[in-house]
Short mmCIF file of N, CA and C in Angstrom, two decimals:
data_model
loop_
_atom_site.label_atom_id
_atom_site.label_comp_id
_atom_site.label_asym_id
_atom_site.label_seq_id
_atom_site.Cartn_x
_atom_site.Cartn_y
_atom_site.Cartn_z
N MET A 105 -12.36 -14.74 -34.25
CA MET A 105 -12.01 -16.09 -33.48
C MET A 105 -11.10 -15.97 -32.32
N ARG A 106 -10.08 -14.97 -32.43
CA ARG A 106 -9.27 -14.71 -31.34
C ARG A 106 -9.72 -14.36 -30.05
N SER A 107 -10.81 -13.71 -30.53
CA SER A 107 -11.71 -13.00 -29.36
C SER A 107 -12.43 -14.17 -28.64
N LYS A 108 -13.09 -15.24 -29.41
CA LYS A 108 -14.10 -16.05 -28.99
C LYS A 108 -12.80 -17.13 -27.94
N VAL A 109 -11.69 -17.33 -28.63
CA VAL A 109 -10.78 -18.04 -27.85
C VAL A 109 -10.49 -17.58 -26.80
N LEU A 110 -10.15 -16.32 -26.51
CA LEU A 110 -9.65 -15.54 -25.27
C LEU A 110 -10.82 -15.41 -24.24
N LYS A 111 -12.08 -15.69 -24.62
CA LYS A 111 -13.22 -15.65 -23.98
C LYS A 111 -13.58 -16.71 -23.33
N SER A 112 -13.14 -17.96 -23.80
CA SER A 112 -13.48 -19.34 -23.47
C SER A 112 -12.28 -19.56 -22.40
N CYS A 113 -11.01 -19.15 -22.85
CA CYS A 113 -9.97 -19.29 -22.01
C CYS A 113 -10.17 -18.37 -20.52
N LEU A 114 -10.75 -17.39 -20.65
CA LEU A 114 -10.87 -16.52 -19.55
C LEU A 114 -12.33 -17.44 -18.71
N ALA A 115 -12.89 -17.56 -19.34
CA ALA A 115 -14.11 -18.53 -18.47
C ALA A 115 -13.72 -19.50 -18.15
N LEU A 116 -12.98 -20.58 -18.35
CA LEU A 116 -12.42 -21.75 -18.05
C LEU A 116 -11.35 -21.21 -16.71
N ALA A 117 -10.63 -20.32 -16.61
CA ALA A 117 -10.09 -19.96 -15.85
C ALA A 117 -10.41 -19.51 -14.51
N ILE A 118 -11.89 -18.67 -14.77
CA ILE A 118 -12.91 -18.15 -13.87
C ILE A 118 -13.38 -19.54 -12.99
N ALA A 119 -13.64 -20.50 -13.86
CA ALA A 119 -14.58 -21.75 -13.40
C ALA A 119 -13.37 -22.56 -12.53
N LEU A 120 -12.10 -22.67 -12.99
CA LEU A 120 -11.02 -23.11 -12.30
C LEU A 120 -10.90 -22.55 -11.06
N ALA A 121 -10.38 -21.49 -11.12
CA ALA A 121 -10.36 -20.69 -9.65
C ALA A 121 -11.46 -20.74 -8.68
N ALA A 122 -12.64 -20.96 -9.02
CA ALA A 122 -13.63 -21.29 -8.34
C ALA A 122 -14.11 -22.38 -7.51
N SER A 123 -13.64 -23.16 -8.43
CA SER A 123 -13.38 -24.96 -8.08
C SER A 123 -12.17 -24.90 -7.08
N LEU A 124 -11.07 -24.32 -7.34
CA LEU A 124 -9.98 -24.48 -6.57
C LEU A 124 -10.25 -23.69 -5.01
N GLY A 125 -10.81 -22.80 -4.89
CA GLY A 125 -11.12 -22.00 -3.94
C GLY A 125 -12.42 -22.92 -2.90
N THR A 126 -13.17 -23.83 -3.88
CA THR A 126 -13.65 -24.55 -2.89
C THR A 126 -13.07 -25.85 -2.41
N VAL A 127 -12.10 -26.31 -3.27
CA VAL A 127 -11.24 -27.13 -2.72
C VAL A 127 -10.34 -26.82 -1.61
N GLU A 128 -9.79 -25.74 -1.70
CA GLU A 128 -8.93 -25.07 -0.81
C GLU A 128 -9.56 -24.97 0.44
N PHE A 129 -11.02 -24.69 0.62
CA PHE A 129 -11.84 -24.45 1.74
C PHE A 129 -11.94 -25.89 2.21
N ALA A 130 -12.20 -26.79 1.40
CA ALA A 130 -12.69 -28.22 1.87
C ALA A 130 -11.35 -28.89 2.66
N HIS A 131 -10.04 -28.35 1.71
CA HIS A 131 -8.76 -28.87 2.41
C HIS A 131 -8.41 -28.26 3.52
N ALA A 132 -8.75 -27.04 3.72
CA ALA A 132 -8.25 -26.10 4.90
C ALA A 132 -9.32 -26.79 5.96
N GLN A 133 -10.36 -27.23 6.00
CA GLN A 133 -11.58 -27.71 6.97
C GLN A 133 -11.01 -28.73 7.39
N ALA A 134 -10.28 -29.93 6.70
CA ALA A 134 -10.03 -31.01 6.61
C ALA A 134 -8.61 -31.41 8.25
N ALA A 135 -7.89 -30.08 8.42
CA ALA A 135 -7.15 -30.19 8.91
C ALA A 135 -7.71 -29.81 10.45
N LYS A 136 -7.43 -30.76 11.49
CA LYS A 136 -7.81 -30.63 12.62
C LYS A 136 -6.53 -29.94 13.80
N GLY A 137 -6.91 -29.31 14.64
CA GLY A 137 -5.87 -28.84 15.63
C GLY A 137 -5.95 -30.05 16.79
N PRO A 138 -5.32 -29.92 17.79
CA PRO A 138 -5.13 -30.49 18.89
C PRO A 138 -6.38 -30.83 19.92
N SER A 139 -7.40 -29.72 19.55
CA SER A 139 -8.56 -29.73 20.49
C SER A 139 -9.74 -30.61 19.48
N GLY A 140 -9.25 -30.94 18.11
CA GLY A 140 -9.95 -31.48 17.56
C GLY A 140 -10.90 -31.10 16.59
N LEU A 141 -10.86 -29.76 16.46
CA LEU A 141 -11.89 -28.93 15.83
C LEU A 141 -10.73 -28.56 14.43
N PRO A 142 -11.99 -27.96 13.82
CA PRO A 142 -10.87 -27.32 12.29
C PRO A 142 -10.09 -26.45 12.60
N LEU A 143 -8.89 -26.59 11.66
CA LEU A 143 -8.36 -25.03 11.20
C LEU A 143 -8.30 -24.87 10.13
N PRO A 144 -8.43 -23.54 9.39
CA PRO A 144 -8.72 -22.43 10.34
C PRO A 144 -10.22 -22.56 10.78
N ARG A 145 -10.70 -21.98 11.44
CA ARG A 145 -12.13 -21.61 11.67
C ARG A 145 -12.33 -20.24 12.40
N PHE A 146 -13.59 -19.55 12.31
CA PHE A 146 -13.92 -18.36 12.74
C PHE A 146 -14.79 -18.73 14.07
N VAL A 147 -14.38 -17.61 15.04
CA VAL A 147 -14.80 -17.80 16.15
C VAL A 147 -14.89 -15.96 16.28
N THR A 148 -15.70 -15.50 17.69
CA THR A 148 -15.71 -14.30 18.15
C THR A 148 -15.12 -14.37 19.33
N LEU A 149 -14.98 -12.48 19.45
CA LEU A 149 -14.00 -12.33 21.09
C LEU A 149 -15.17 -12.43 22.09
N LYS A 150 -15.02 -13.31 23.09
CA LYS A 150 -16.05 -13.47 24.14
C LYS A 150 -16.19 -12.17 25.19
N SER A 151 -14.89 -11.56 25.28
CA SER A 151 -14.70 -10.29 26.30
C SER A 151 -14.54 -9.12 25.69
N LYS A 152 -15.09 -7.91 26.43
CA LYS A 152 -14.55 -6.35 26.24
C LYS A 152 -13.22 -5.89 26.05
N ARG A 153 -12.29 -6.72 26.81
CA ARG A 153 -10.80 -6.42 26.85
C ARG A 153 -10.14 -7.83 26.42
N VAL A 154 -9.47 -7.83 25.50
CA VAL A 154 -8.56 -9.28 25.11
C VAL A 154 -7.33 -8.90 24.64
N ASN A 155 -6.54 -9.36 25.55
CA ASN A 155 -5.14 -8.74 24.95
C ASN A 155 -4.70 -10.23 24.18
N LEU A 156 -3.84 -9.44 22.94
CA LEU A 156 -3.28 -10.10 21.85
C LEU A 156 -1.61 -10.53 22.21
N ARG A 157 -1.32 -11.62 22.57
CA ARG A 157 -0.01 -11.74 22.63
C ARG A 157 0.87 -12.25 21.75
N ILE A 158 2.60 -12.01 21.82
CA ILE A 158 3.14 -11.98 20.68
C ILE A 158 3.49 -13.74 20.65
N GLY A 159 3.18 -14.42 21.89
CA GLY A 159 3.27 -15.82 22.14
C GLY A 159 2.33 -16.70 22.81
N PRO A 160 2.16 -18.01 23.03
CA PRO A 160 1.21 -18.55 23.57
C PRO A 160 1.17 -18.81 25.01
N GLY A 161 1.25 -17.59 25.90
CA GLY A 161 1.44 -17.78 27.28
C GLY A 161 1.40 -16.24 27.94
N THR A 162 1.03 -16.14 29.23
CA THR A 162 1.15 -14.66 29.71
C THR A 162 2.57 -14.50 30.06
N ASP A 163 3.23 -14.99 29.69
CA ASP A 163 4.99 -14.57 29.79
C ASP A 163 5.42 -13.73 28.79
N TYR A 164 4.65 -13.64 27.64
CA TYR A 164 4.59 -13.42 26.43
C TYR A 164 4.19 -11.90 26.45
N ALA A 165 4.59 -11.14 25.73
CA ALA A 165 4.37 -9.35 25.80
C ALA A 165 3.07 -9.39 24.80
N VAL A 166 2.36 -8.09 25.43
CA VAL A 166 0.91 -7.92 24.71
C VAL A 166 1.26 -6.68 23.47
N SER A 167 0.90 -7.47 22.42
CA SER A 167 1.00 -6.58 21.29
C SER A 167 -0.01 -5.43 20.73
N TRP A 168 -1.29 -6.40 21.28
CA TRP A 168 -2.59 -5.23 21.08
C TRP A 168 -3.70 -5.79 21.90
N MET A 169 -4.66 -4.75 22.42
CA MET A 169 -5.68 -5.00 23.16
C MET A 169 -7.09 -4.83 22.12
N TYR A 170 -8.03 -5.55 22.23
CA TYR A 170 -9.18 -5.51 21.53
C TYR A 170 -9.90 -5.29 22.55
N LEU A 171 -11.01 -4.06 22.44
CA LEU A 171 -11.80 -3.59 23.14
C LEU A 171 -13.41 -3.93 22.72
N LYS A 172 -13.45 -4.44 21.73
CA LYS A 172 -14.99 -4.89 21.53
C LYS A 172 -15.27 -6.72 21.59
N SER A 173 -16.23 -6.89 22.44
CA SER A 173 -16.56 -8.26 22.37
C SER A 173 -17.48 -8.52 21.08
N GLY A 174 -17.48 -9.79 20.71
CA GLY A 174 -18.49 -10.25 19.45
C GLY A 174 -17.52 -10.01 18.14
N LEU A 175 -16.43 -9.53 18.09
CA LEU A 175 -15.36 -9.22 16.85
C LEU A 175 -14.95 -10.65 16.05
N PRO A 176 -15.42 -10.48 15.03
CA PRO A 176 -15.02 -11.93 14.74
C PRO A 176 -13.65 -12.12 14.30
N VAL A 177 -13.05 -13.14 14.48
CA VAL A 177 -11.46 -13.81 14.39
C VAL A 177 -11.53 -15.07 13.84
N GLU A 178 -10.56 -15.41 13.44
CA GLU A 178 -10.20 -16.65 12.65
C GLU A 178 -8.92 -17.33 13.63
N ILE A 179 -9.29 -18.47 14.01
CA ILE A 179 -8.14 -19.27 14.76
C ILE A 179 -7.68 -20.04 13.40
N ILE A 180 -6.04 -19.75 13.44
CA ILE A 180 -5.35 -20.00 12.73
C ILE A 180 -4.41 -21.27 13.01
N GLN A 181 -4.19 -21.47 14.54
CA GLN A 181 -3.11 -22.47 15.26
C GLN A 181 -3.58 -22.69 16.65
N GLU A 182 -3.19 -23.79 16.88
CA GLU A 182 -4.00 -23.85 18.37
C GLU A 182 -2.22 -24.61 19.49
N TYR A 183 -2.20 -24.17 20.65
CA TYR A 183 -1.12 -24.75 21.41
C TYR A 183 -1.47 -24.51 22.83
N ASP A 184 -1.83 -26.00 23.31
CA ASP A 184 -2.43 -26.01 24.63
C ASP A 184 -3.65 -25.15 24.80
N ASN A 185 -3.89 -24.17 25.58
CA ASN A 185 -5.06 -23.46 26.18
C ASN A 185 -5.17 -22.24 25.09
N TRP A 186 -3.95 -22.07 24.28
CA TRP A 186 -3.78 -20.54 23.32
C TRP A 186 -4.34 -20.74 22.27
N ARG A 187 -4.64 -19.81 21.63
CA ARG A 187 -5.00 -20.08 20.05
C ARG A 187 -4.52 -18.72 19.42
N ARG A 188 -3.59 -18.95 18.07
CA ARG A 188 -3.23 -18.03 17.29
C ARG A 188 -4.39 -17.86 16.46
N ILE A 189 -4.90 -16.47 16.55
CA ILE A 189 -5.87 -15.77 15.74
C ILE A 189 -5.06 -14.56 14.95
N ARG A 190 -6.32 -14.66 13.82
CA ARG A 190 -6.02 -13.58 12.62
C ARG A 190 -7.47 -12.61 12.56
N ASP A 191 -6.87 -11.16 12.68
CA ASP A 191 -8.38 -10.64 12.60
C ASP A 191 -8.50 -9.73 11.32
N ALA A 192 -9.70 -9.01 10.95
CA ALA A 192 -10.07 -9.03 9.48
C ALA A 192 -8.96 -7.89 8.99
N ASP A 193 -8.33 -7.41 9.43
CA ASP A 193 -6.95 -6.36 9.06
C ASP A 193 -5.79 -7.23 9.12
N GLY A 194 -5.57 -8.47 9.22
CA GLY A 194 -4.48 -9.18 9.21
C GLY A 194 -3.42 -9.63 10.21
N THR A 195 -3.70 -8.74 11.23
CA THR A 195 -3.40 -8.63 12.48
C THR A 195 -3.29 -10.11 13.40
N GLU A 196 -2.23 -10.76 13.71
CA GLU A 196 -2.13 -12.12 14.30
C GLU A 196 -1.17 -11.94 15.58
N GLY A 197 -1.67 -13.07 16.21
CA GLY A 197 -1.24 -12.98 17.73
C GLY A 197 -2.15 -14.21 18.27
N TRP A 198 -1.66 -14.14 19.55
CA TRP A 198 -2.18 -15.29 20.41
C TRP A 198 -3.30 -14.86 21.97
N VAL A 199 -4.05 -15.60 22.03
CA VAL A 199 -4.95 -15.20 22.91
C VAL A 199 -5.71 -16.63 23.71
N ASN A 200 -5.97 -16.67 24.95
CA ASN A 200 -6.19 -17.89 25.71
C ASN A 200 -7.33 -18.13 25.20
N GLN A 201 -8.13 -19.41 25.07
CA GLN A 201 -9.32 -20.12 24.74
C GLN A 201 -10.44 -19.57 25.46
N SER A 202 -10.12 -19.34 26.76
CA SER A 202 -11.43 -18.69 27.43
C SER A 202 -11.93 -17.50 26.91
N LEU A 203 -11.25 -16.84 26.21
CA LEU A 203 -11.74 -15.25 25.92
C LEU A 203 -12.21 -15.62 24.37
N LEU A 204 -12.46 -16.80 23.79
CA LEU A 204 -13.12 -16.95 22.62
C LEU A 204 -14.22 -17.59 22.73
N SER A 205 -15.19 -17.29 21.72
CA SER A 205 -16.73 -17.76 21.90
C SER A 205 -16.82 -18.46 20.64
N GLY A 206 -17.66 -19.42 20.49
CA GLY A 206 -18.26 -20.11 19.10
C GLY A 206 -19.15 -19.50 18.52
N GLN A 207 -19.72 -18.52 19.23
CA GLN A 207 -20.84 -17.32 18.35
C GLN A 207 -20.06 -16.94 16.93
N ARG A 208 -20.76 -16.93 15.71
CA ARG A 208 -20.24 -16.43 14.49
C ARG A 208 -20.90 -15.12 14.55
N ALA A 209 -20.10 -14.29 13.86
CA ALA A 209 -20.13 -12.79 13.45
C ALA A 209 -19.35 -12.43 12.35
N ALA A 210 -19.65 -11.49 11.42
CA ALA A 210 -18.94 -11.52 10.08
C ALA A 210 -18.45 -9.56 10.23
N ILE A 211 -17.94 -9.22 9.47
CA ILE A 211 -17.58 -7.80 9.18
C ILE A 211 -17.93 -7.75 7.38
N ALA A 212 -18.43 -6.71 7.24
CA ALA A 212 -19.13 -6.42 6.01
C ALA A 212 -17.90 -5.66 5.07
N ALA A 213 -17.48 -6.45 4.07
CA ALA A 213 -16.49 -6.09 3.27
C ALA A 213 -15.14 -5.14 3.94
N PRO A 214 -14.54 -5.71 4.64
CA PRO A 214 -13.66 -4.83 5.33
C PRO A 214 -12.52 -4.37 4.05
N TRP A 215 -12.37 -5.34 3.43
CA TRP A 215 -11.16 -4.91 2.06
C TRP A 215 -11.80 -3.70 1.11
N MET A 216 -13.25 -2.93 1.31
CA MET A 216 -13.48 -2.00 0.78
C MET A 216 -13.77 -0.69 1.87
N LYS A 217 -13.32 -0.94 2.93
CA LYS A 217 -13.12 0.68 3.86
C LYS A 217 -12.26 1.21 3.23
N THR A 218 -11.26 1.55 2.83
CA THR A 218 -10.44 2.55 2.03
C THR A 218 -10.88 3.01 0.51
N LYS A 219 -12.19 2.13 -0.04
CA LYS A 219 -12.15 2.61 -1.27
C LYS A 219 -13.23 3.92 -1.59
N ALA A 220 -13.81 4.05 -2.41
CA ALA A 220 -14.39 5.46 -2.49
C ALA A 220 -15.57 5.33 -1.75
N LYS A 221 -16.44 6.53 -1.43
CA LYS A 221 -17.72 6.88 -0.55
C LYS A 221 -18.70 6.09 -1.42
N GLY A 222 -19.90 5.90 -1.03
CA GLY A 222 -20.84 5.28 -1.84
C GLY A 222 -20.65 3.67 -2.14
N VAL A 223 -19.71 3.14 -1.45
CA VAL A 223 -19.72 1.77 -1.73
C VAL A 223 -20.48 1.08 -0.32
N PHE A 224 -21.34 -0.11 -1.07
CA PHE A 224 -22.30 -0.57 0.35
C PHE A 224 -22.13 -2.00 -0.07
N VAL A 225 -22.31 -2.78 0.78
CA VAL A 225 -22.91 -4.11 0.99
C VAL A 225 -24.51 -4.32 1.61
N ASN A 226 -25.13 -5.19 0.35
CA ASN A 226 -26.43 -5.20 0.61
C ASN A 226 -26.79 -6.12 1.58
N LEU A 227 -28.10 -5.81 2.42
CA LEU A 227 -28.63 -6.96 3.33
C LEU A 227 -30.08 -6.96 2.70
N ARG A 228 -30.40 -8.16 2.32
CA ARG A 228 -31.50 -8.31 1.32
C ARG A 228 -32.76 -9.18 2.18
N ARG A 229 -33.72 -8.96 1.97
CA ARG A 229 -34.67 -9.81 2.34
C ARG A 229 -34.64 -11.49 2.46
N GLU A 230 -34.34 -12.12 1.26
CA GLU A 230 -34.13 -13.35 1.08
C GLU A 230 -32.79 -13.80 0.39
N ALA A 231 -32.43 -15.20 0.39
CA ALA A 231 -31.14 -15.00 -0.07
C ALA A 231 -30.80 -15.20 -1.40
N GLN A 232 -31.21 -14.31 -2.11
CA GLN A 232 -30.88 -14.17 -3.56
C GLN A 232 -30.73 -13.01 -4.15
N PRO A 233 -30.19 -12.78 -5.40
CA PRO A 233 -29.78 -11.16 -5.47
C PRO A 233 -30.61 -10.34 -5.92
N SER A 234 -31.89 -10.96 -6.29
CA SER A 234 -32.87 -10.05 -6.75
C SER A 234 -34.01 -9.76 -5.74
N ALA A 235 -33.42 -10.22 -4.61
CA ALA A 235 -34.59 -9.80 -3.45
C ALA A 235 -34.25 -8.55 -2.86
N SER A 236 -35.21 -8.01 -2.42
CA SER A 236 -35.46 -6.40 -1.84
C SER A 236 -34.32 -6.23 -0.90
N VAL A 237 -33.74 -5.12 -1.09
CA VAL A 237 -32.71 -4.68 -0.09
C VAL A 237 -33.29 -3.99 1.39
N VAL A 238 -33.16 -4.98 2.47
CA VAL A 238 -33.28 -4.57 3.63
C VAL A 238 -32.69 -3.09 4.12
N ALA A 239 -31.30 -3.13 3.80
CA ALA A 239 -30.44 -2.21 4.56
C ALA A 239 -29.22 -2.35 3.60
N LYS A 240 -28.35 -0.86 3.49
CA LYS A 240 -27.16 -1.04 3.07
C LYS A 240 -26.36 -0.72 3.91
N LEU A 241 -25.16 -1.68 3.97
CA LEU A 241 -24.08 -1.48 5.09
C LEU A 241 -23.01 -1.18 4.60
N GLU A 242 -22.15 -0.25 5.16
CA GLU A 242 -20.82 0.38 5.22
C GLU A 242 -19.88 -0.58 4.88
N PRO A 243 -18.76 -0.75 4.30
CA PRO A 243 -17.95 -1.50 4.67
C PRO A 243 -17.36 -1.71 6.07
N GLY A 244 -17.12 -2.39 6.68
CA GLY A 244 -16.79 -2.82 8.05
C GLY A 244 -17.66 -2.72 9.28
N VAL A 245 -19.05 -2.80 8.58
CA VAL A 245 -19.81 -2.86 9.80
C VAL A 245 -20.25 -4.14 10.22
N MET A 246 -20.17 -4.26 11.66
CA MET A 246 -20.24 -5.94 12.12
C MET A 246 -21.64 -6.43 12.11
N LEU A 247 -21.92 -7.64 12.05
CA LEU A 247 -22.95 -8.30 11.45
C LEU A 247 -22.92 -9.65 12.44
N THR A 248 -24.06 -10.01 13.13
CA THR A 248 -24.20 -11.36 13.72
C THR A 248 -24.69 -12.08 12.94
N ILE A 249 -24.05 -13.30 12.53
CA ILE A 249 -24.56 -14.37 11.94
C ILE A 249 -25.25 -15.60 12.43
N GLY A 250 -26.46 -15.96 11.85
CA GLY A 250 -27.20 -16.94 12.13
C GLY A 250 -26.96 -18.32 11.84
N GLU A 251 -26.67 -18.37 10.18
CA GLU A 251 -26.60 -19.55 9.55
C GLU A 251 -25.99 -18.98 8.19
N CYS A 252 -25.15 -19.87 7.20
CA CYS A 252 -25.02 -19.55 5.98
C CYS A 252 -25.11 -20.78 5.37
N ASN A 253 -25.40 -20.76 4.03
CA ASN A 253 -25.65 -21.83 3.40
C ASN A 253 -24.61 -22.20 2.03
N GLY A 254 -23.49 -21.46 2.01
CA GLY A 254 -22.76 -21.81 1.10
C GLY A 254 -22.22 -20.55 0.22
N ASP A 255 -23.46 -19.92 -0.10
CA ASP A 255 -23.81 -18.54 -0.97
C ASP A 255 -23.76 -17.37 -0.12
N TRP A 256 -25.00 -17.64 0.96
CA TRP A 256 -25.64 -16.69 1.48
C TRP A 256 -25.32 -16.78 3.07
N CYS A 257 -25.85 -15.64 3.86
CA CYS A 257 -25.25 -15.88 5.22
C CYS A 257 -26.63 -15.13 5.76
N ARG A 258 -27.41 -15.65 6.81
CA ARG A 258 -28.53 -14.78 7.35
C ARG A 258 -27.58 -14.16 8.51
N ALA A 259 -28.03 -12.71 8.38
CA ALA A 259 -27.43 -11.81 9.42
C ALA A 259 -28.17 -10.60 10.14
N GLU A 260 -27.55 -9.93 11.02
CA GLU A 260 -28.51 -9.06 11.66
C GLU A 260 -27.35 -7.79 12.06
N THR A 261 -28.03 -6.65 12.22
CA THR A 261 -27.02 -5.67 12.47
C THR A 261 -27.87 -4.74 13.05
N ASP A 262 -27.81 -4.11 14.31
CA ASP A 262 -28.85 -2.80 14.58
C ASP A 262 -30.00 -2.84 14.11
N GLY A 263 -30.69 -4.08 14.61
CA GLY A 263 -32.28 -4.04 14.40
C GLY A 263 -32.57 -4.63 12.88
N ALA A 264 -31.73 -4.49 12.11
CA ALA A 264 -31.91 -5.04 10.72
C ALA A 264 -31.72 -6.44 10.54
N ALA A 265 -32.23 -7.30 10.07
CA ALA A 265 -32.12 -8.55 9.72
C ALA A 265 -32.38 -9.06 8.18
N GLY A 266 -31.52 -9.97 7.63
CA GLY A 266 -31.72 -10.25 6.56
C GLY A 266 -30.71 -11.28 5.70
N TRP A 267 -30.24 -11.37 4.49
CA TRP A 267 -29.27 -11.91 3.86
C TRP A 267 -28.44 -11.42 3.07
N VAL A 268 -27.10 -11.60 3.38
CA VAL A 268 -25.92 -11.20 2.72
C VAL A 268 -24.94 -12.10 1.94
N ALA A 269 -24.76 -11.77 0.84
CA ALA A 269 -24.01 -12.45 0.14
C ALA A 269 -22.88 -12.83 0.96
N GLN A 270 -22.36 -14.04 0.81
CA GLN A 270 -21.23 -14.79 1.58
C GLN A 270 -19.88 -14.07 1.23
N SER A 271 -19.70 -13.86 -0.20
CA SER A 271 -18.32 -13.43 -0.92
C SER A 271 -18.10 -11.91 -0.31
N GLU A 272 -19.26 -11.14 0.40
CA GLU A 272 -19.20 -9.88 0.56
C GLU A 272 -18.90 -9.47 2.21
N ILE A 273 -18.80 -10.79 2.87
CA ILE A 273 -18.26 -10.56 4.48
C ILE A 273 -16.97 -11.39 4.71
N TRP A 274 -16.33 -10.97 5.72
CA TRP A 274 -15.27 -11.67 6.36
C TRP A 274 -16.02 -12.40 7.77
N GLY A 275 -15.81 -13.66 7.72
CA GLY A 275 -16.16 -14.43 9.02
C GLY A 275 -16.87 -15.25 8.47
N ALA A 276 -16.97 -16.01 7.33
CA ALA A 276 -17.38 -17.08 6.62
C ALA A 276 -16.79 -17.44 5.54
N TYR A 277 -16.23 -18.83 5.59
CA TYR A 277 -15.54 -19.19 4.26
C TYR A 277 -16.18 -19.50 3.17
N PRO A 278 -15.61 -18.95 1.73
CA PRO A 278 -16.42 -19.48 0.42
C PRO A 278 -17.06 -21.01 0.54
N GLY A 279 -18.23 -21.01 0.41
CA GLY A 279 -18.84 -22.34 0.18
C GLY A 279 -18.98 -23.07 1.76
N GLU A 280 -18.80 -22.26 2.58
CA GLU A 280 -19.17 -22.91 3.93
C GLU A 280 -20.26 -22.81 4.47
N ALA A 281 -21.16 -23.84 4.85
CA ALA A 281 -22.38 -24.03 5.27
C ALA A 281 -22.56 -24.49 7.05
N PHE A 282 -23.52 -23.79 7.83
CA PHE A 282 -23.75 -23.81 9.09
C PHE A 282 -24.94 -23.48 9.51
N LYS A 283 -25.33 -23.71 10.36
CA LYS A 283 -26.60 -23.58 11.13
C LYS A 283 -26.34 -23.42 12.36
#
């Protein structure tokens, strides 16, 4: 009996956590920045060289330089023509909006990069867990995203195209849908 009660409580807690995640996403997307666009939101770096600054302006020191265009970042704040961004590693700073693109990209399970070898993210032929695997992606692989339906994202990397579970990437919010 005690085991059944514990299992029921665990199932309820998981369901509650899942619904709170969806509510949190909906609430986060309800906030608008001065640009009129939602905050937070994912974008990509437009240029191959992007300075990350400690403040919103060229008078502020450069704390980091990104050397890869197409890298997904999250805009978390806006000030004039400057955007405070966060990358997949959690690094934050300011970049000029002209260096950002509305194109979408993602990184396959960056939180798994330091885990044991042999951990992969499956790129599937269709948007379902039983679909055949098109490619096995190592954590940290960058993907171009065409659309997401809230559970799956249509993605492409190095000539392989398919669907990846939205929960296994950084670059789309849980439950977010777009085309």
